[in-house]
mmCIF file of C-alpha atoms and ligand atoms in Angstrom:
data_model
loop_
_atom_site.group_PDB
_atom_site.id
_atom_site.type_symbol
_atom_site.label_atom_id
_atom_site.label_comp_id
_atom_site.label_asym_id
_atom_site.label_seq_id
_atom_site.Cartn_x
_atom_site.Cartn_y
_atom_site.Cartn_z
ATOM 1 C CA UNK A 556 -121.523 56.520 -86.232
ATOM 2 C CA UNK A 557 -122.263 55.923 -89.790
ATOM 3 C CA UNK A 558 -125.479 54.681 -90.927
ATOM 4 C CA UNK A 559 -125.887 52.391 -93.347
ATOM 5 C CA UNK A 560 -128.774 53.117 -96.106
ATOM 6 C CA UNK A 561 -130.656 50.195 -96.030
ATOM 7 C CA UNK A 562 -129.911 47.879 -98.594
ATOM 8 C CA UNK A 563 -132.625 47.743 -101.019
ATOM 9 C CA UNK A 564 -135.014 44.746 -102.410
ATOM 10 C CA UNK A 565 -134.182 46.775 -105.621
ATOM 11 C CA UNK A 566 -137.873 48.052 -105.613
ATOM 12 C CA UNK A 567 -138.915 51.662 -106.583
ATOM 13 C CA UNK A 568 -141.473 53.670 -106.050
ATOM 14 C CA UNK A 569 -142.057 57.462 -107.797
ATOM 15 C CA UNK A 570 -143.958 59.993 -106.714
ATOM 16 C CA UNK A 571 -145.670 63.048 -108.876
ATOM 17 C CA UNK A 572 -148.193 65.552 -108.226
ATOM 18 C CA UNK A 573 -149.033 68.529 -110.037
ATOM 19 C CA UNK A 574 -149.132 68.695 -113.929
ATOM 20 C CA UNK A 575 -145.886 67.847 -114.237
ATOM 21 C CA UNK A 576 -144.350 66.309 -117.849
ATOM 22 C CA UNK A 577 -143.111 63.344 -115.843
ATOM 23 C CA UNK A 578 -139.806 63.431 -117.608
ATOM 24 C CA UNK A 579 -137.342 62.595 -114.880
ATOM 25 C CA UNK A 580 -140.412 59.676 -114.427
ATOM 26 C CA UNK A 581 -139.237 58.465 -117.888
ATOM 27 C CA UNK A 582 -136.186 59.341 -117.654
ATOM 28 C CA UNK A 583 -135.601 57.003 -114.403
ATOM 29 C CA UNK A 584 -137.807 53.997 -116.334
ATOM 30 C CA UNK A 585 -135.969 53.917 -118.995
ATOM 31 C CA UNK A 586 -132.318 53.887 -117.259
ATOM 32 C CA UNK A 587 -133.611 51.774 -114.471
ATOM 33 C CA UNK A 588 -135.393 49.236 -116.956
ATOM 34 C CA UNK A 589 -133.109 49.206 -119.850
ATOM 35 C CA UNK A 590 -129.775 48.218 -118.168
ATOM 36 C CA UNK A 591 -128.364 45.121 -116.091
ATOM 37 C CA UNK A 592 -129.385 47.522 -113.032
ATOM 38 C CA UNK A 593 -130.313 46.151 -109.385
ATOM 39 C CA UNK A 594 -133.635 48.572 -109.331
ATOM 40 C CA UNK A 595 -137.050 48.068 -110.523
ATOM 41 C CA UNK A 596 -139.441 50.790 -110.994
ATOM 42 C CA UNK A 597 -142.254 48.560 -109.502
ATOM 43 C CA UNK A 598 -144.820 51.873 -108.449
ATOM 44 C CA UNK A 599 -146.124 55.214 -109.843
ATOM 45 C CA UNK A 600 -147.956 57.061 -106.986
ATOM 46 C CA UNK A 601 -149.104 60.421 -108.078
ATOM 47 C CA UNK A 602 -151.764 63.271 -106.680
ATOM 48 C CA UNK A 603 -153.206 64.042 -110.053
ATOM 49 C CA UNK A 604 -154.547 61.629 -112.470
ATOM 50 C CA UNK A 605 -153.965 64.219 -114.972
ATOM 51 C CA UNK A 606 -150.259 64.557 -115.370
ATOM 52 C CA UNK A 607 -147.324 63.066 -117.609
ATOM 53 C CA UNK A 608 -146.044 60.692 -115.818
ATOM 54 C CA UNK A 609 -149.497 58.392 -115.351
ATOM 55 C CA UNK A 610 -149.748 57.989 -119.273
ATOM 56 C CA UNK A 611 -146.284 57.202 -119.476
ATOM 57 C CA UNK A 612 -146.623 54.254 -116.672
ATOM 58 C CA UNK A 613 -149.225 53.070 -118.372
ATOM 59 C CA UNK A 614 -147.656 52.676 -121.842
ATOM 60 C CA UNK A 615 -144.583 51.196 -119.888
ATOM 61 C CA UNK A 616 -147.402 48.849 -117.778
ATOM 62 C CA UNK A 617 -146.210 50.165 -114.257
ATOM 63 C CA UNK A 618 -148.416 50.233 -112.007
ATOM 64 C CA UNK A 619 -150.292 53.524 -111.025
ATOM 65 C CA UNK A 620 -152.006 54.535 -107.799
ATOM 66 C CA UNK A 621 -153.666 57.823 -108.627
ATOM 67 C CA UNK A 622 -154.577 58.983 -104.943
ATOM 68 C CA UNK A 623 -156.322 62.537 -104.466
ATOM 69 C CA UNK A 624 -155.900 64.315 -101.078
ATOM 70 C CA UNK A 625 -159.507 65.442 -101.496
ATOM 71 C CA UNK A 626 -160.355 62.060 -100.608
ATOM 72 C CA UNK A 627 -158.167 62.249 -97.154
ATOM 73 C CA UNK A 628 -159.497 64.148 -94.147
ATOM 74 C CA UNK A 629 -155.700 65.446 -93.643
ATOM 75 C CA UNK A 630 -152.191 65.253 -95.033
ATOM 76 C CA UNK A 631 -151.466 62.683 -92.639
ATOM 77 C CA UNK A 632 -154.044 60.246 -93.640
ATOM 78 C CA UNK A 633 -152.965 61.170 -97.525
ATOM 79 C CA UNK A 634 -149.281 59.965 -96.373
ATOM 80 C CA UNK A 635 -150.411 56.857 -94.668
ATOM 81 C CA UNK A 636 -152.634 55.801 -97.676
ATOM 82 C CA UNK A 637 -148.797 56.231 -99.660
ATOM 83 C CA UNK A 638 -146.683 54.359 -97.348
ATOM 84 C CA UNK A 639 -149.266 51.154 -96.923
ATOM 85 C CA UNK A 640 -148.815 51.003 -100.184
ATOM 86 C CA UNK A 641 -145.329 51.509 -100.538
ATOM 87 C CA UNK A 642 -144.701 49.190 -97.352
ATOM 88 C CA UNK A 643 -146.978 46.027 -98.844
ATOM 89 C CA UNK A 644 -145.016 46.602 -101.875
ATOM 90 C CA UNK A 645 -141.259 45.796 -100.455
ATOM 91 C CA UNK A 646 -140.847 48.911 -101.998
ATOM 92 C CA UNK A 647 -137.386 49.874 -100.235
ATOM 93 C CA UNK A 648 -136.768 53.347 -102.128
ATOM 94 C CA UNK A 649 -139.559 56.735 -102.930
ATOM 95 C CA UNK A 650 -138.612 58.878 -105.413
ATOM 96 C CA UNK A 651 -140.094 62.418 -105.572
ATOM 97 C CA UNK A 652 -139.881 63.677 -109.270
ATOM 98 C CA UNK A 653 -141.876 67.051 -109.506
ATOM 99 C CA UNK A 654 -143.832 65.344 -106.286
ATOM 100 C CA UNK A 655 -145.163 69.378 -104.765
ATOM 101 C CA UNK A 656 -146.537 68.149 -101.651
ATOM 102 C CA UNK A 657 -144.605 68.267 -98.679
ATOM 103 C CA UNK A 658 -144.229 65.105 -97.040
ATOM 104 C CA UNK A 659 -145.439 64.541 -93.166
ATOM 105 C CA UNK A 660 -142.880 64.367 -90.826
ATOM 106 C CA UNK A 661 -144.402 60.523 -89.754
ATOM 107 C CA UNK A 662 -143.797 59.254 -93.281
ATOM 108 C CA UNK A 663 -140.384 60.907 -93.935
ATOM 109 C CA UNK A 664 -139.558 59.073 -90.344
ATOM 110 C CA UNK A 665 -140.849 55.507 -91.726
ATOM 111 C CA UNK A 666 -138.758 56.208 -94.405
ATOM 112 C CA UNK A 667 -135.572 57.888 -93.418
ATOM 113 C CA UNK A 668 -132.731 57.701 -96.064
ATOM 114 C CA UNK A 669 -135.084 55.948 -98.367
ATOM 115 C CA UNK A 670 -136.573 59.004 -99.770
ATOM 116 C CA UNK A 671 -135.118 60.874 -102.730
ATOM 117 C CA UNK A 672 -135.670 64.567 -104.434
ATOM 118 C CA UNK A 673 -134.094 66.112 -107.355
ATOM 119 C CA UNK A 674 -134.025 70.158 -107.302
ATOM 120 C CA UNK A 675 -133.053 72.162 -110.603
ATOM 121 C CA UNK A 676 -130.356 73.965 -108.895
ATOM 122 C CA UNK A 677 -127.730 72.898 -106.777
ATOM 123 C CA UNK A 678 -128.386 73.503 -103.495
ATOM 124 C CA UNK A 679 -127.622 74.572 -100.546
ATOM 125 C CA UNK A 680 -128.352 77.718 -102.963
ATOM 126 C CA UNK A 681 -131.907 78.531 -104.566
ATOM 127 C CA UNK A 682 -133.845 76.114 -102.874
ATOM 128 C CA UNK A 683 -136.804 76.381 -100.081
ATOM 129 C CA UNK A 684 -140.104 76.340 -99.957
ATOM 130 C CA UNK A 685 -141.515 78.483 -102.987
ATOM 131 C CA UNK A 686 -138.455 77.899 -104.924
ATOM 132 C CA UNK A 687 -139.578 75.414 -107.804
ATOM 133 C CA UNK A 688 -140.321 75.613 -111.763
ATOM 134 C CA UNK A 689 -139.008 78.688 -113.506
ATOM 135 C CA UNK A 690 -139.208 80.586 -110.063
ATOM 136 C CA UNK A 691 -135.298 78.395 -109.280
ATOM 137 C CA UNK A 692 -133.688 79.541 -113.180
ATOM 138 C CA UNK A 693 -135.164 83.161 -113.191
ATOM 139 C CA UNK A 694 -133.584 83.781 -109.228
ATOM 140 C CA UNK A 695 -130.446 82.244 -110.500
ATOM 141 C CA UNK A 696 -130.234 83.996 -113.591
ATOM 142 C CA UNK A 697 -131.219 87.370 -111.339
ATOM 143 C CA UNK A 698 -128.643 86.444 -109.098
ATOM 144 C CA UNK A 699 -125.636 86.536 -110.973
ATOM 145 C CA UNK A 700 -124.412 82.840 -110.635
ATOM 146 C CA UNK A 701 -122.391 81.924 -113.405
ATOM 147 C CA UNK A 702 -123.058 78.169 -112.481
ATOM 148 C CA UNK A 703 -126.461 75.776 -111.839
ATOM 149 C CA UNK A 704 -127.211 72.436 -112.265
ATOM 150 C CA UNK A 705 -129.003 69.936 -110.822
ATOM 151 C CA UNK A 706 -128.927 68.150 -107.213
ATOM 152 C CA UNK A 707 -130.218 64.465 -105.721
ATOM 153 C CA UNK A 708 -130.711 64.427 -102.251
ATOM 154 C CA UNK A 709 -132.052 62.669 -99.491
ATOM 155 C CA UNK A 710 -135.407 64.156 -98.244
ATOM 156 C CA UNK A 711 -135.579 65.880 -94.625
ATOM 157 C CA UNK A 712 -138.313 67.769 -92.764
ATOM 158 C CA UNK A 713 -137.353 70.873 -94.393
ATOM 159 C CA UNK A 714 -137.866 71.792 -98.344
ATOM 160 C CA UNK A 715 -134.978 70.888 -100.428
ATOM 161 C CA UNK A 716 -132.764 70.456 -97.405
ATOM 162 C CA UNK A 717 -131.515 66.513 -97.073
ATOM 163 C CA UNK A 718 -127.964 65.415 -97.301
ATOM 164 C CA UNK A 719 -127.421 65.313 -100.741
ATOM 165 C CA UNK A 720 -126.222 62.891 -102.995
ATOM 166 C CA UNK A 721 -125.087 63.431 -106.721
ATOM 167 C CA UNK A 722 -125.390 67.041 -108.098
ATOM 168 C CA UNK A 723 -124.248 68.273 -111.520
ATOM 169 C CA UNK A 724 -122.877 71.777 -112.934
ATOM 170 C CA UNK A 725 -124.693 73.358 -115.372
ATOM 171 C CA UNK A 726 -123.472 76.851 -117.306
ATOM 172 C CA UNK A 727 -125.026 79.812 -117.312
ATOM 173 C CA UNK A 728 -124.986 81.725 -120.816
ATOM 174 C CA UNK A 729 -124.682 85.154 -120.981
ATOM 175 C CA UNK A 730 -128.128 85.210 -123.359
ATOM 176 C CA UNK A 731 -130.126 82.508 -121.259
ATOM 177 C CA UNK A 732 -133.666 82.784 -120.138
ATOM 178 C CA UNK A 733 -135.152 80.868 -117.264
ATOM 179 C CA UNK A 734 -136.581 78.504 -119.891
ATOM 180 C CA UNK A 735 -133.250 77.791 -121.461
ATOM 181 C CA UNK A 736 -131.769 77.655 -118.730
ATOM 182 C CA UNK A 737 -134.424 75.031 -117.164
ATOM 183 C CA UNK A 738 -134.189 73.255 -120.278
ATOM 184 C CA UNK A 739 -130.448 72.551 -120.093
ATOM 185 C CA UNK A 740 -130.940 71.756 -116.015
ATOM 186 C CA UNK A 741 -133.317 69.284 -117.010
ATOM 187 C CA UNK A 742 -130.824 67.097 -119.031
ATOM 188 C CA UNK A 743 -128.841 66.926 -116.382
ATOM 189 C CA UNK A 744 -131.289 65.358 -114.235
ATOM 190 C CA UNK A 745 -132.459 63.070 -116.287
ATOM 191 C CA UNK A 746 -128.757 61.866 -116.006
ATOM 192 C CA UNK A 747 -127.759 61.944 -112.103
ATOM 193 C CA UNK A 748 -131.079 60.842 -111.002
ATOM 194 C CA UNK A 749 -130.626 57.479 -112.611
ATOM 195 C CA UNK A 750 -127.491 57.315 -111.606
ATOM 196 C CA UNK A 751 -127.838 58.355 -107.875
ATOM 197 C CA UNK A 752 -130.673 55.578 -108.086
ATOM 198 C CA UNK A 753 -128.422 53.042 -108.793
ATOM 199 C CA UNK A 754 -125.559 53.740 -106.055
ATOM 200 C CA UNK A 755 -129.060 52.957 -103.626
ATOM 201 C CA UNK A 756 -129.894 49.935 -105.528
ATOM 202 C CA UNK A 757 -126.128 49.060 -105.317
ATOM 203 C CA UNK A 758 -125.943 49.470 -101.664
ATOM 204 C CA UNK A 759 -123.300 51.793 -101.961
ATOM 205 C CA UNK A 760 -124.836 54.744 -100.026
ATOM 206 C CA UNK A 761 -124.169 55.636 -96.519
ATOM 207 C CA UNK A 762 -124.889 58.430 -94.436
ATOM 208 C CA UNK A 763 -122.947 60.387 -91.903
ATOM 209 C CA UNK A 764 -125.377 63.069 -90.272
ATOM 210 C CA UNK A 765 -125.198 65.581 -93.645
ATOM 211 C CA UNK A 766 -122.501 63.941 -95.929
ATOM 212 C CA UNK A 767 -123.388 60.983 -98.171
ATOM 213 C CA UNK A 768 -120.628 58.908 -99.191
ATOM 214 C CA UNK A 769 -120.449 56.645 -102.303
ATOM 215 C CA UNK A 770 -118.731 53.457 -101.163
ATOM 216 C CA UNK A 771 -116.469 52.018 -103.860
HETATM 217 C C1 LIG B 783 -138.036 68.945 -112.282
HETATM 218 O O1 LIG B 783 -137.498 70.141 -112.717
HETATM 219 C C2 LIG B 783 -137.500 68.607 -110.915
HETATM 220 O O2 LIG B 783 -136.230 69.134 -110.676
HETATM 221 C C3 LIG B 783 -138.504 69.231 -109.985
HETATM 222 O O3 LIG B 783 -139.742 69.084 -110.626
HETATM 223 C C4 LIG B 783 -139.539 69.033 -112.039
HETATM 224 C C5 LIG B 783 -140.275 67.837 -112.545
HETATM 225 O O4 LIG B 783 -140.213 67.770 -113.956
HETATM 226 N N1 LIG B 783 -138.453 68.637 -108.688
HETATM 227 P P1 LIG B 783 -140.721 66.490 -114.710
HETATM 228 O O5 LIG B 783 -142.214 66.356 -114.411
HETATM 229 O O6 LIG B 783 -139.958 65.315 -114.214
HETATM 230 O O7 LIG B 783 -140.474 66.745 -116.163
#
């Protein structure tokens, strides 16, 4: 039987921890806000009031939650704190971007199909738990591949394992280093997460156990 993602109220949440840049963060405000597109970015949630992506929602007036897990007695409590907030939202879609925490398995239920992840390589290959930052370019350089790229996907109980949904191919040069390499990745998510984003808001995702199809 197919199942139907849920058709969003065109509400988005994101979702950052770390010290990350927050650059897919702007990269999905500005695509989401700037066209005639059905989504809104409407939350910033993120573990670290430190990072990129808070001073960019504030200079773009989205609203920030900056929750630390220091103030949870577990990870579960930490996720429930996230989805009350995302639930008396009508937020209908959570977007990890550089988000390093690994969801409970509770709040990935509440929210099956509704979460997305974007990896710097395309999986099935070079992901897993461990596998993020320079660690992804440097095994993929090490490894040979003459291709990497970048890859949306729905998020599972496992690290970088849910069906995915958009990915993109991405050279490898002869002369590259994990930071050029990661540098050229990066453009390319800025591009397909936007874009996978919208097929959501769009209603034109559906998923069939591990295959997402884009409905015309
Ligand atoms: C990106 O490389 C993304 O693929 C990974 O975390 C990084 C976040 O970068 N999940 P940024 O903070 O969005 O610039």
């Amino acid at each position: 039987m197919e199942k139907q993602v849920p058709h969003p109220k065109s509400q988005i949440a994101v979702l950052v921890s770390g010290h990350g840049r927050g650059s897919n963060f702007q990269a999905i405000v500005e695509a989401v806000e700037s066209g005639p597109g059905p989504a809104h970015v409407r939350l910033l949630v993120s573990a670290n009031a430190e990072c990129g992506a808070v001073e960019r929602a504030g200079s773009h007036g989205i609203e920030t939650l900056v929750l630390s897990p220091k103030q949870f007695d577990s990870e579960l409590a930490f996720d429930e704190a996230i989805a009350e907030a995302i639930a008396s939202r009508g937020i209908e879609l959570v977007c990890l971007a550089g988000y390093m925490r690994k969801l409970t398995p509770e709040f990935i239920r509440q929210f099956r199909n509704r979460i997305m992840n974007i990896h710097p390589a395309l999986l099935p290959a070079f992901g897993g738990q461990g596998m993020y930052g320079l660690r992804v370019h440097e095994a993929v350089i090490e490894s040979g591949a003459k291709f990497s790229g970048a890859t949306v996907h729905f998020v599972d109980e496992e690290y970088d394992h849910g069906p995915i949904i958009a990915q993109a191919i991405v050279s490898v040069a002869d002369d590259d280093t994990p930071q050029t390499l990661a540098d050229r990745v990066l453009r390319a998510e800025h591009r397909i997460y936007p874009e996978a984003i919208a097929l959501f808001a769009k209603g034109r995702l559906s998923v069939n156990g591990r295959r997402v199809r884009v409905n015309p």
